[in-house]
Short mmCIF file of C-alpha atoms and ligand atoms in Angstrom, two decimals:
data_model
loop_
_atom_site.label_atom_id
_atom_site.label_comp_id
_atom_site.label_asym_id
_atom_site.label_seq_id
_atom_site.Cartn_x
_atom_site.Cartn_y
_atom_site.Cartn_z
CA MET A 1 0.00 0.00 0.00
CA LEU A 2 1.33 3.42 -0.93
CA GLU A 3 1.62 6.14 1.70
CA THR A 4 -0.69 9.06 1.02
CA THR A 5 1.42 11.71 2.74
CA VAL A 6 5.11 11.80 1.99
CA LYS A 7 7.28 11.74 5.09
CA GLN A 8 9.72 14.63 5.45
CA TYR A 9 13.23 13.88 6.66
CA LYS A 10 15.90 16.29 7.89
CA ASN A 11 19.62 16.78 7.74
CA TYR A 12 21.78 16.47 10.85
CA ILE A 13 24.17 19.30 11.67
CA ASN A 14 25.87 19.92 15.00
CA GLY A 15 23.60 17.41 16.76
CA GLU A 16 20.38 19.05 15.48
CA TRP A 17 17.89 17.81 12.87
CA VAL A 18 17.53 20.65 10.34
CA SER A 19 15.42 21.36 7.23
CA THR A 20 16.03 23.46 4.12
CA LYS A 21 13.55 25.40 2.02
CA GLU A 22 14.17 23.33 -1.12
CA THR A 23 13.61 19.59 -1.00
CA PHE A 24 13.78 16.57 -3.29
CA GLN A 25 12.06 13.20 -3.30
CA SER A 26 13.44 9.71 -3.15
CA VAL A 27 11.32 7.22 -5.14
CA ASN A 28 10.99 3.46 -5.36
CA PRO A 29 12.63 2.22 -8.61
CA ALA A 30 10.17 -0.70 -8.75
CA ASP A 31 7.25 1.78 -8.74
CA VAL A 32 8.06 5.42 -9.30
CA ASN A 33 4.66 6.48 -7.94
CA ASP A 34 5.78 5.27 -4.53
CA VAL A 35 7.62 8.18 -2.92
CA VAL A 36 9.90 6.92 -0.17
CA GLY A 37 10.52 10.28 1.43
CA GLU A 38 11.30 13.96 0.98
CA PHE A 39 14.76 15.28 1.85
CA PRO A 40 16.53 18.63 2.22
CA SER A 41 18.32 20.00 -0.83
CA ALA A 42 21.39 21.21 1.00
CA THR A 43 23.59 23.94 -0.43
CA SER A 44 27.05 25.25 0.40
CA VAL A 45 25.44 27.10 3.35
CA GLU A 46 24.55 23.84 5.13
CA VAL A 47 27.84 22.24 4.08
CA ASN A 48 29.79 25.09 5.66
CA GLU A 49 27.71 24.83 8.85
CA ALA A 50 28.48 21.10 8.91
CA ILE A 51 32.21 21.72 8.39
CA ASP A 52 32.23 24.32 11.20
CA ALA A 53 30.43 21.88 13.52
CA ALA A 54 32.81 19.04 12.65
CA SER A 55 35.84 21.32 13.18
CA ALA A 56 34.56 22.44 16.59
CA ALA A 57 33.84 18.85 17.67
CA PHE A 58 37.18 17.47 16.52
CA PRO A 59 39.51 18.33 19.47
CA ASP A 60 37.30 16.61 22.06
CA TRP A 61 36.49 13.60 19.88
CA ALA A 62 40.17 13.15 19.02
CA LYS A 63 40.91 12.98 22.76
CA GLU A 64 37.94 10.72 23.55
CA SER A 65 38.85 7.27 24.84
CA PRO A 66 38.72 4.46 22.27
CA SER A 67 36.36 2.52 24.50
CA LYS A 68 33.84 5.40 24.47
CA ARG A 69 34.09 5.67 20.68
CA ALA A 70 33.65 1.90 20.44
CA ALA A 71 30.60 2.05 22.71
CA VAL A 72 28.88 4.47 20.30
CA LEU A 73 29.59 2.19 17.31
CA ASN A 74 28.39 -0.91 19.18
CA LYS A 75 25.19 0.80 20.34
CA ALA A 76 24.45 1.98 16.78
CA ALA A 77 25.06 -1.61 15.58
CA ASP A 78 22.54 -2.86 18.17
CA ILE A 79 19.94 -0.39 16.90
CA LEU A 80 20.44 -1.42 13.26
CA GLU A 81 20.31 -5.12 14.12
CA GLN A 82 17.17 -4.76 16.22
CA ASN A 83 15.46 -3.11 13.24
CA ALA A 84 17.11 -5.17 10.48
CA ASP A 85 13.86 -6.44 8.95
CA GLN A 86 12.21 -3.04 8.67
CA LEU A 87 15.43 -1.35 7.50
CA GLY A 88 16.07 -4.11 4.96
CA GLU A 89 12.62 -3.46 3.50
CA GLU A 90 13.28 0.28 3.38
CA LEU A 91 16.56 -0.34 1.61
CA THR A 92 14.85 -2.54 -1.00
CA ARG A 93 12.03 -0.05 -1.45
CA GLU A 94 14.48 2.78 -2.00
CA GLU A 95 17.26 1.10 -4.01
CA GLY A 96 15.53 -1.91 -5.58
CA LYS A 97 17.82 -4.80 -4.61
CA ILE A 98 16.13 -8.04 -3.57
CA ILE A 99 14.94 -8.27 0.01
CA SER A 100 17.44 -10.91 1.14
CA ALA A 101 20.24 -8.61 -0.08
CA GLY A 102 18.57 -5.60 1.58
CA LYS A 103 18.37 -7.31 4.97
CA GLY A 104 21.85 -8.77 4.46
CA GLU A 105 23.26 -5.30 3.88
CA ILE A 106 21.81 -4.02 7.15
CA LYS A 107 23.42 -6.92 9.02
CA ARG A 108 26.73 -6.33 7.27
CA THR A 109 26.57 -2.66 8.26
CA ALA A 110 26.09 -3.60 11.92
CA GLN A 111 28.99 -6.07 11.65
CA THR A 112 31.19 -3.36 10.15
CA LEU A 113 30.49 -1.00 13.06
CA ARG A 114 31.27 -3.78 15.54
CA TYR A 115 34.40 -4.83 13.65
CA TYR A 116 35.92 -1.34 13.84
CA ALA A 117 34.85 -0.98 17.49
CA VAL A 118 37.10 -3.97 18.24
CA GLU A 119 39.88 -3.48 15.66
CA GLY A 120 40.29 0.18 16.60
CA MET A 121 41.11 -0.80 20.18
CA SER A 122 44.38 -2.37 19.02
CA PHE A 123 45.28 0.01 16.20
CA THR A 124 48.81 0.77 17.27
CA GLY A 125 52.00 2.38 16.04
CA GLU A 126 55.39 0.65 15.94
CA THR A 127 58.53 0.57 18.09
CA PHE A 128 61.86 0.81 16.31
CA PRO A 129 65.08 -0.82 17.58
CA ASN A 130 67.97 1.65 17.75
CA ASP A 131 71.55 1.76 19.03
CA ASP A 132 70.99 4.21 21.88
CA PRO A 133 70.05 2.23 25.02
CA ASN A 134 68.57 5.42 26.52
CA MET A 135 66.24 6.26 23.67
CA GLU A 136 62.88 4.89 22.54
CA VAL A 137 61.62 5.45 19.00
CA THR A 138 57.93 4.88 18.23
CA THR A 139 55.24 5.95 15.82
CA GLN A 140 51.91 7.38 16.92
CA LYS A 141 48.84 7.29 14.72
CA GLU A 142 46.72 10.39 15.00
CA PRO A 143 43.39 11.35 13.43
CA LEU A 144 43.40 13.71 10.46
CA GLY A 145 40.54 16.03 11.48
CA VAL A 146 37.40 16.69 9.44
CA VAL A 147 36.65 14.01 6.86
CA SER A 148 34.10 14.19 3.99
CA VAL A 149 32.34 10.97 3.06
CA ILE A 150 30.61 10.87 -0.37
CA THR A 151 28.85 7.65 -1.34
CA PRO A 152 26.88 5.98 -4.17
CA TRP A 153 23.42 4.35 -4.17
CA ASN A 154 24.32 0.73 -4.87
CA PHE A 155 25.40 -0.22 -1.32
CA PRO A 156 23.71 2.77 0.28
CA ILE A 157 24.39 1.94 3.93
CA SER A 158 27.25 -0.58 3.99
CA ILE A 159 29.64 1.58 1.94
CA PRO A 160 29.02 4.63 4.16
CA ALA A 161 29.58 2.40 7.23
CA ARG A 162 32.91 1.07 5.98
CA LYS A 163 34.13 4.66 5.68
CA ILE A 164 32.42 6.29 8.66
CA ALA A 165 33.20 3.58 11.25
CA PRO A 166 37.01 3.61 10.78
CA ALA A 167 36.98 7.43 10.51
CA LEU A 168 35.11 7.82 13.81
CA MET A 169 36.95 5.05 15.61
CA THR A 170 40.31 6.66 14.86
CA GLY A 171 39.08 10.03 16.20
CA ASN A 172 38.02 12.00 13.12
CA THR A 173 34.80 13.96 12.70
CA VAL A 174 32.63 13.47 9.62
CA ILE A 175 30.46 15.18 7.02
CA PHE A 176 28.44 12.56 5.18
CA LYS A 177 26.76 13.16 1.82
CA PRO A 178 24.93 10.10 0.45
CA SER A 179 23.60 9.59 -3.07
CA SER A 180 20.37 11.48 -3.78
CA ASP A 181 18.85 8.18 -4.92
CA THR A 182 19.15 6.61 -1.47
CA PRO A 183 19.02 9.28 1.24
CA LEU A 184 16.59 7.39 3.51
CA ILE A 185 18.74 4.39 4.30
CA ALA A 186 21.75 6.67 4.75
CA TYR A 187 19.64 8.75 7.17
CA ARG A 188 18.99 5.55 9.17
CA LEU A 189 22.72 5.09 9.79
CA VAL A 190 23.04 8.66 11.08
CA GLU A 191 19.88 8.26 13.17
CA ALA A 192 21.36 5.12 14.78
CA LEU A 193 24.58 6.98 15.62
CA HIS A 194 22.51 9.85 17.06
CA GLU A 195 20.45 7.46 19.19
CA ALA A 196 23.68 5.79 20.28
CA GLY A 197 24.71 9.10 21.85
CA ILE A 198 27.36 10.40 19.45
CA PRO A 199 28.44 13.89 20.64
CA LYS A 200 27.19 16.87 18.64
CA GLY A 201 29.18 17.79 15.54
CA VAL A 202 31.03 14.44 15.36
CA ILE A 203 28.84 13.26 12.50
CA ASN A 204 26.98 15.63 10.19
CA PHE A 205 24.63 14.62 7.40
CA VAL A 206 23.73 16.66 4.31
CA THR A 207 21.59 15.53 1.37
CA GLY A 208 21.19 16.93 -2.14
CA ARG A 209 22.70 16.99 -5.57
CA SER A 210 26.45 17.59 -5.74
CA SER A 211 25.83 20.48 -8.17
CA ASN A 212 23.82 22.32 -5.45
CA ILE A 213 26.08 21.34 -2.61
CA GLY A 214 29.13 22.78 -4.34
CA ASP A 215 32.81 22.09 -3.89
CA ASP A 216 33.34 23.16 -0.27
CA ILE A 217 32.81 19.57 0.87
CA ILE A 218 36.05 18.83 -1.03
CA THR A 219 37.99 22.10 -1.06
CA HIS A 220 37.29 23.74 2.33
CA PRO A 221 40.67 24.07 4.12
CA ALA A 222 39.30 22.37 7.25
CA VAL A 223 38.51 19.20 5.26
CA ARG A 224 41.57 17.02 5.70
CA ALA A 225 40.35 13.99 3.75
CA VAL A 226 37.71 13.02 1.21
CA THR A 227 36.69 9.40 0.96
CA PHE A 228 34.54 8.78 -2.11
CA THR A 229 32.97 5.78 -3.80
CA GLY A 230 31.31 6.25 -7.18
CA SER A 231 31.99 6.61 -10.87
CA THR A 232 35.51 7.08 -12.22
CA ALA A 233 34.55 10.40 -13.84
CA ALA A 234 33.31 11.93 -10.56
CA GLY A 235 36.25 10.43 -8.66
CA GLU A 236 38.76 12.00 -11.02
CA ASP A 237 37.00 15.34 -10.70
CA ILE A 238 37.06 15.26 -6.89
CA HIS A 239 40.65 14.01 -6.76
CA GLN A 240 41.80 16.90 -8.96
CA LYS A 241 39.92 19.52 -6.93
CA ALA A 242 41.36 18.41 -3.59
CA SER A 243 44.32 20.42 -2.29
CA LEU A 244 47.75 19.13 -1.32
CA THR A 245 46.75 18.94 2.34
CA THR A 246 43.56 16.99 1.65
CA ARG A 247 43.97 13.24 1.43
CA THR A 248 41.75 11.46 -1.10
CA GLN A 249 40.50 7.91 -1.28
CA MET A 250 38.60 7.25 -4.52
CA GLU A 251 36.92 3.85 -4.98
CA LEU A 252 35.70 3.79 -8.57
CA GLY A 253 34.39 1.69 -11.46
CA GLY A 254 35.27 -1.72 -12.83
CA LYS A 255 35.05 -3.95 -15.91
CA ASN A 256 35.48 -7.21 -14.10
CA PRO A 257 36.36 -10.41 -15.98
CA LEU A 258 35.59 -14.05 -15.19
CA ILE A 259 37.93 -16.40 -17.06
CA VAL A 260 36.58 -19.89 -17.81
CA MET A 261 39.31 -22.45 -18.50
CA GLU A 262 38.93 -25.72 -20.45
CA ASP A 263 38.98 -27.83 -17.31
CA ALA A 264 36.27 -25.77 -15.57
CA ASP A 265 33.04 -27.30 -14.32
CA ILE A 266 30.86 -25.52 -16.90
CA ASP A 267 27.70 -25.56 -14.81
CA HIS A 268 29.56 -24.01 -11.87
CA ALA A 269 31.19 -21.43 -14.17
CA ALA A 270 27.79 -20.40 -15.59
CA GLN A 271 26.38 -20.09 -12.07
CA LEU A 272 29.31 -17.88 -11.04
CA ALA A 273 28.66 -15.68 -14.09
CA VAL A 274 24.93 -15.38 -13.28
CA ASN A 275 25.60 -14.62 -9.61
CA GLY A 276 28.40 -12.16 -10.37
CA GLY A 277 26.78 -10.51 -13.39
CA PHE A 278 23.06 -10.45 -12.69
CA SER A 279 22.52 -10.50 -8.94
CA LEU A 280 22.04 -6.93 -7.67
CA THR A 281 20.80 -6.32 -11.24
CA GLY A 282 24.42 -6.05 -12.35
CA GLN A 283 24.84 -2.95 -10.21
CA ALA A 284 27.85 -4.00 -8.17
CA CYS A 285 31.20 -2.33 -8.77
CA THR A 286 32.72 -5.83 -8.71
CA GLY A 287 29.98 -7.29 -10.96
CA THR A 288 31.03 -9.70 -13.72
CA SER A 289 30.69 -7.82 -16.98
CA ARG A 290 33.04 -9.89 -19.17
CA VAL A 291 33.32 -13.66 -19.39
CA ILE A 292 36.51 -14.72 -21.17
CA VAL A 293 36.05 -18.34 -22.17
CA MET A 294 38.25 -20.93 -23.89
CA LYS A 295 37.01 -21.65 -27.41
CA SER A 296 36.64 -25.41 -26.80
CA VAL A 297 34.05 -24.88 -24.03
CA ALA A 298 32.50 -21.61 -25.26
CA GLU A 299 29.38 -23.17 -26.78
CA ALA A 300 28.60 -25.29 -23.72
CA PHE A 301 29.21 -22.32 -21.43
CA GLN A 302 26.92 -20.03 -23.45
CA ARG A 303 24.14 -22.61 -23.43
CA ALA A 304 24.39 -23.07 -19.66
CA LEU A 305 24.50 -19.32 -19.05
CA ILE A 306 21.37 -18.68 -21.13
CA GLU A 307 19.53 -21.52 -19.43
CA LYS A 308 20.29 -20.21 -15.94
CA THR A 309 19.48 -16.61 -16.92
CA LYS A 310 16.08 -17.63 -18.33
CA ALA A 311 15.22 -19.12 -14.93
CA LEU A 312 15.68 -15.79 -13.09
CA THR A 313 12.49 -14.14 -11.85
CA ILE A 314 12.56 -10.40 -12.48
CA GLY A 315 10.37 -8.13 -10.37
CA ASN A 316 9.89 -6.03 -7.28
CA GLY A 317 12.65 -6.89 -4.83
CA LEU A 318 10.16 -6.98 -1.96
CA ASN A 319 8.67 -10.23 -3.38
CA GLU A 320 10.57 -13.14 -1.85
CA SER A 321 10.60 -15.02 -5.19
CA THR A 322 12.34 -12.20 -7.10
CA LYS A 323 15.92 -12.89 -8.12
CA VAL A 324 16.59 -9.70 -10.14
CA GLY A 325 15.13 -6.36 -9.05
CA PRO A 326 14.79 -3.13 -11.08
CA LEU A 327 17.61 -0.83 -12.10
CA ALA A 328 18.06 1.86 -9.46
CA ASN A 329 16.96 4.94 -11.39
CA GLN A 330 16.01 6.44 -14.75
CA ARG A 331 19.64 7.29 -15.63
CA GLN A 332 20.61 3.69 -15.05
CA LEU A 333 17.82 2.42 -17.33
CA LYS A 334 18.77 4.87 -20.07
CA ASN A 335 22.44 4.04 -19.78
CA VAL A 336 22.00 0.27 -19.85
CA ARG A 337 19.59 0.42 -22.80
CA GLU A 338 22.05 2.63 -24.69
CA TYR A 339 24.86 0.13 -24.13
CA ILE A 340 22.66 -2.70 -25.41
CA GLU A 341 22.09 -0.70 -28.60
CA ILE A 342 25.81 0.08 -28.84
CA GLY A 343 26.62 -3.63 -28.54
CA LYS A 344 24.26 -4.48 -31.39
CA GLN A 345 25.62 -1.67 -33.58
CA GLU A 346 29.18 -2.80 -32.90
CA GLY A 347 28.31 -6.20 -34.36
CA ALA A 348 28.15 -8.29 -31.19
CA ALA A 349 25.42 -10.95 -31.10
CA LEU A 350 22.72 -10.35 -28.50
CA VAL A 351 22.01 -14.01 -27.72
CA TYR A 352 19.65 -13.40 -24.81
CA GLY A 353 17.49 -10.66 -23.23
CA GLY A 354 18.12 -6.92 -23.23
CA ASP A 355 14.47 -5.80 -23.49
CA GLN A 356 12.95 -3.30 -21.14
CA LEU A 357 10.01 -4.93 -19.33
CA THR A 358 6.82 -2.87 -19.29
CA GLU A 359 4.01 -5.21 -20.29
CA THR A 360 2.53 -6.24 -16.93
CA LYS A 361 1.17 -4.26 -13.98
CA GLU A 362 4.20 -5.24 -11.93
CA TYR A 363 6.58 -3.73 -14.46
CA GLU A 364 4.71 -0.69 -15.81
CA ASN A 365 5.97 1.90 -13.31
CA GLY A 366 9.46 0.53 -12.64
CA TYR A 367 12.90 0.39 -14.24
CA PHE A 368 12.88 -3.29 -15.18
CA ILE A 369 15.06 -4.86 -17.82
CA GLN A 370 15.84 -8.41 -18.88
CA PRO A 371 19.46 -9.41 -18.22
CA ALA A 372 21.37 -9.34 -21.52
CA ILE A 373 24.04 -11.71 -22.88
CA PHE A 374 26.25 -10.74 -25.81
CA ALA A 375 28.38 -13.28 -27.70
CA ASP A 376 30.92 -12.67 -30.50
CA VAL A 377 32.31 -9.74 -28.58
CA HIS A 378 35.66 -8.33 -29.69
CA PRO A 379 37.97 -6.95 -26.94
CA SER A 380 38.06 -3.52 -28.59
CA MET A 381 34.28 -3.05 -28.57
CA ARG A 382 32.87 -0.46 -26.19
CA ILE A 383 30.74 -3.10 -24.45
CA ALA A 384 34.00 -4.93 -23.66
CA GLN A 385 35.86 -1.81 -22.51
CA GLU A 386 33.45 0.52 -20.69
CA GLU A 387 31.66 0.06 -17.39
CA ILE A 388 27.95 -0.53 -18.10
CA PHE A 389 26.87 -1.04 -14.47
CA GLY A 390 23.84 -3.13 -15.33
CA PRO A 391 22.85 -6.75 -16.04
CA VAL A 392 24.85 -7.14 -19.26
CA ILE A 393 27.47 -9.87 -19.80
CA ALA A 394 29.85 -9.81 -22.77
CA ILE A 395 31.28 -13.22 -23.74
CA LEU A 396 34.74 -13.10 -25.33
CA THR A 397 36.26 -16.28 -26.76
CA VAL A 398 40.01 -16.99 -26.60
CA ASP A 399 42.44 -19.78 -27.56
CA SER A 400 44.87 -19.80 -24.64
CA TYR A 401 45.49 -18.74 -21.04
CA GLU A 402 47.96 -16.10 -22.29
CA GLU A 403 45.33 -14.59 -24.60
CA ALA A 404 42.78 -14.66 -21.75
CA ILE A 405 45.12 -12.65 -19.52
CA GLN A 406 45.87 -10.19 -22.33
CA VAL A 407 42.15 -9.60 -22.90
CA ALA A 408 41.37 -9.46 -19.16
CA ASN A 409 44.09 -6.85 -18.55
CA GLY A 410 43.32 -4.88 -21.73
CA VAL A 411 40.98 -2.38 -20.06
CA GLU A 412 41.58 0.75 -18.01
CA TYR A 413 40.00 -0.74 -14.88
CA GLY A 414 41.37 -3.23 -12.36
CA LEU A 415 38.86 -3.78 -9.60
CA SER A 416 38.01 -7.49 -9.37
CA ALA A 417 38.74 -10.60 -11.47
CA ALA A 418 38.12 -14.33 -11.20
CA ILE A 419 39.11 -17.59 -12.88
CA VAL A 420 37.33 -20.95 -12.97
CA THR A 421 39.79 -23.83 -13.11
CA ASN A 422 40.73 -26.98 -11.24
CA ASP A 423 44.38 -26.63 -12.14
CA ILE A 424 46.29 -25.25 -9.16
CA LYS A 425 49.20 -24.08 -11.30
CA THR A 426 46.95 -22.01 -13.60
CA ALA A 427 45.09 -20.63 -10.59
CA ASN A 428 48.30 -19.59 -8.90
CA GLN A 429 49.72 -18.05 -12.08
CA PHE A 430 46.47 -16.09 -12.54
CA THR A 431 46.78 -14.45 -9.12
CA LYS A 432 50.16 -13.08 -10.27
CA ASP A 433 49.31 -12.12 -13.86
CA ILE A 434 45.96 -10.40 -13.41
CA GLU A 435 45.76 -6.64 -12.91
CA ALA A 436 43.06 -6.37 -10.24
CA GLY A 437 42.82 -5.35 -6.60
CA THR A 438 40.60 -8.35 -5.78
CA VAL A 439 41.47 -11.71 -7.32
CA LYS A 440 39.34 -14.84 -6.95
CA VAL A 441 39.66 -18.48 -7.93
CA ASN A 442 36.45 -20.50 -8.38
CA ARG A 443 34.37 -17.73 -6.79
CA THR A 444 32.31 -14.82 -8.13
CA THR A 445 33.96 -11.48 -8.89
CA THR A 446 31.51 -9.94 -6.41
CA GLY A 447 31.69 -9.98 -2.61
CA ASN A 448 34.42 -9.08 -0.19
CA LEU A 449 35.08 -9.56 3.50
CA ILE A 450 34.74 -6.68 5.92
CA ASN A 451 38.00 -7.69 7.62
CA ALA A 452 40.17 -7.89 4.47
CA PRO A 453 41.48 -4.93 2.42
CA PHE A 454 39.40 -3.87 -0.57
CA GLY A 455 40.25 -1.60 -3.50
CA GLY A 456 41.26 -1.52 -7.14
CA LEU A 457 44.22 -1.05 -9.42
CA LYS A 458 44.49 1.24 -12.45
CA LYS A 459 41.45 3.53 -12.87
CA SER A 460 39.43 1.60 -10.26
CA SER A 461 41.05 3.43 -7.34
CA THR A 462 43.12 6.58 -7.21
CA SER A 463 44.38 5.92 -3.73
CA THR A 464 47.14 3.81 -2.29
CA PHE A 465 44.98 3.41 0.81
CA ARG A 466 42.72 0.40 0.90
CA GLU A 467 39.23 0.28 2.42
CA SER A 468 37.94 -2.41 4.78
CA GLY A 469 39.85 -4.40 7.34
CA ARG A 470 42.67 -2.93 9.33
CA ALA A 471 43.92 -1.17 6.19
CA GLY A 472 40.69 0.86 6.26
CA MET A 473 41.90 2.75 9.33
CA GLU A 474 45.26 3.78 7.84
CA PHE A 475 43.62 6.29 5.50
CA PHE A 476 42.11 8.20 8.43
CA THR A 477 45.32 8.54 10.42
CA GLN A 478 48.67 10.28 10.08
CA ILE A 479 51.92 9.10 11.56
CA LYS A 480 54.20 10.95 13.97
CA THR A 481 57.63 9.46 14.67
CA VAL A 482 58.61 10.11 18.26
CA TYR A 483 62.19 9.96 19.66
CA VAL A 484 62.34 9.98 23.48
CA GLY A 485 65.72 10.07 25.26
CA TYR A 486 65.98 9.22 28.97
P1 NAD B 501 28.33 8.79 -8.98
O1 NAD B 501 29.77 9.03 -9.23
O2 NAD B 501 27.35 9.35 -9.91
O3 NAD B 501 27.93 9.37 -7.53
C1 NAD B 501 28.53 8.94 -6.33
C2 NAD B 501 28.37 10.02 -5.27
O4 NAD B 501 29.16 11.15 -5.63
C3 NAD B 501 26.96 10.56 -5.10
O5 NAD B 501 26.75 10.88 -3.74
C4 NAD B 501 26.97 11.81 -5.97
O6 NAD B 501 26.01 12.75 -5.57
C5 NAD B 501 28.37 12.32 -5.72
N1 NAD B 501 28.97 13.09 -6.83
C6 NAD B 501 28.85 12.85 -8.16
N2 NAD B 501 29.61 13.71 -8.86
C7 NAD B 501 30.24 14.49 -7.94
C8 NAD B 501 31.17 15.57 -8.03
N3 NAD B 501 31.60 16.02 -9.21
N4 NAD B 501 31.59 16.15 -6.89
C9 NAD B 501 31.17 15.71 -5.69
N5 NAD B 501 30.30 14.69 -5.54
C10 NAD B 501 29.85 14.09 -6.64
O7 NAD B 501 28.15 7.20 -8.82
P2 NAD B 501 26.80 6.37 -8.61
O8 NAD B 501 26.02 6.36 -9.88
O9 NAD B 501 26.14 6.81 -7.37
O10 NAD B 501 27.41 4.91 -8.35
C11 NAD B 501 27.80 4.02 -9.36
C12 NAD B 501 29.31 4.03 -9.53
O11 NAD B 501 29.94 3.73 -8.30
C13 NAD B 501 29.80 2.97 -10.50
O12 NAD B 501 30.76 3.53 -11.35
C14 NAD B 501 30.44 1.92 -9.60
O13 NAD B 501 31.43 1.14 -10.20
C15 NAD B 501 30.97 2.76 -8.50
N6 NAD B 501 31.17 1.98 -7.28
C16 NAD B 501 32.46 1.68 -6.91
C17 NAD B 501 32.70 0.91 -5.78
C18 NAD B 501 34.09 0.59 -5.34
O14 NAD B 501 34.29 0.25 -4.16
N7 NAD B 501 35.09 0.68 -6.20
C19 NAD B 501 31.62 0.45 -5.01
C20 NAD B 501 30.33 0.77 -5.42
C21 NAD B 501 30.11 1.56 -6.54
#
């Protein structure tokens, strides 16, 4: 049932919930008539207020005991977990992913907060041996100051959490700007931190289009770091605008390959391609968008892939039986449809799907599309080079492992890559030859642990700092080397 009055939500600045005159709406991509909520259209005025609040709160928060910081994160995790079912539904309603993934993301967010609450307690510097028996040399890790967090819609609460939790735990204060497609679920994270008793100004939340918000969130001299996840184009723009004293961490796009060797279990390989390429409607940065398959097994692989794709139920993610939800917004639908046309014009063979679905009541008001499979794809084609960020798989056929690696590495991205093989030597060689920040053997290109580093090579990350795991805290700290003589 649709709500008749649209609920108004606020921004959070200096511990207060605040509104703006202009607002925008967040809508359900499975039914655009369903308005999820109305949110402030913040401008540089609100951003500057948030930066001032975060600057004022920093000295006390930096001095706060790690156990108090951990207590806030743990309490917020409790709140999210206690409401996981309702929040999972809100996430699905706002972003479109299937309900099991929506609820799973809420649980992962709570786990991330808890993980950093523990890991941050033992985030230490080093002690260096030296020749002076009366001197001790150590490093101290100190927070940077005010940190801007800018996030996309595809993991609208877990990506913010994997940035905000390590930033807060290491003593930084935060300005958080989520995607305008998913402000509600981002709001829920801030609300949980507020209810957990976070001191005023330590986290600040502003919503709105980046064009209205302006550049202060990146360029203001008090902002000591910008952590961003999103498209490569926006990441490059932000990275270039940031000053010398502002650290940047840009987690960007991918064109992730799955290599299928001759000895692969073909059924398993096709399942990995479906899971990696079509779950989350192909809208994962680590999604499988190219399958590079040995010629001798290409036909069998293609058959198995089509068969498994046909079996996927497409629909509203809130229905338990749905396997593929809608695309997240109008831009996504337009973009994916354009790439399907480009693929056809380039001479690739569309061997399955690719049609927008509109014919039934369930589909008429949403951004639904059939997953698409292209065969006869040449490595130089745009559909084999550019990030599509939708349920489109390009199959490229090769004659040898060497050619597979050449094709896999022949793109500007390097986020995630996988191989399907039972040969341990090939698997091991692959982990060395492939240009990707995440490398998998006999697993999907998607998915990563919260306690292991995550990031890309080439144009998939501009930063040397990794997210997730212990590495995720390094970005938010600077090192002092301390010499003490006795
Ligand atoms: P996007 O770049 O359009 O937007 C991401 C965020 O940045 C949003 O909050 C947006 O409002 C803001 N933004 C956009 N342009 C900006 C600018 N010039 N200055 C300041 N802020 C700006 O990306 P999206 O469509 O939300 O997300 C999809 C993209 O995210 C894909 O390219 C995907 O590969 C990438 N992604 C990467 C990872 C990763 O970890 N590498 C994870 C998830 C998504």
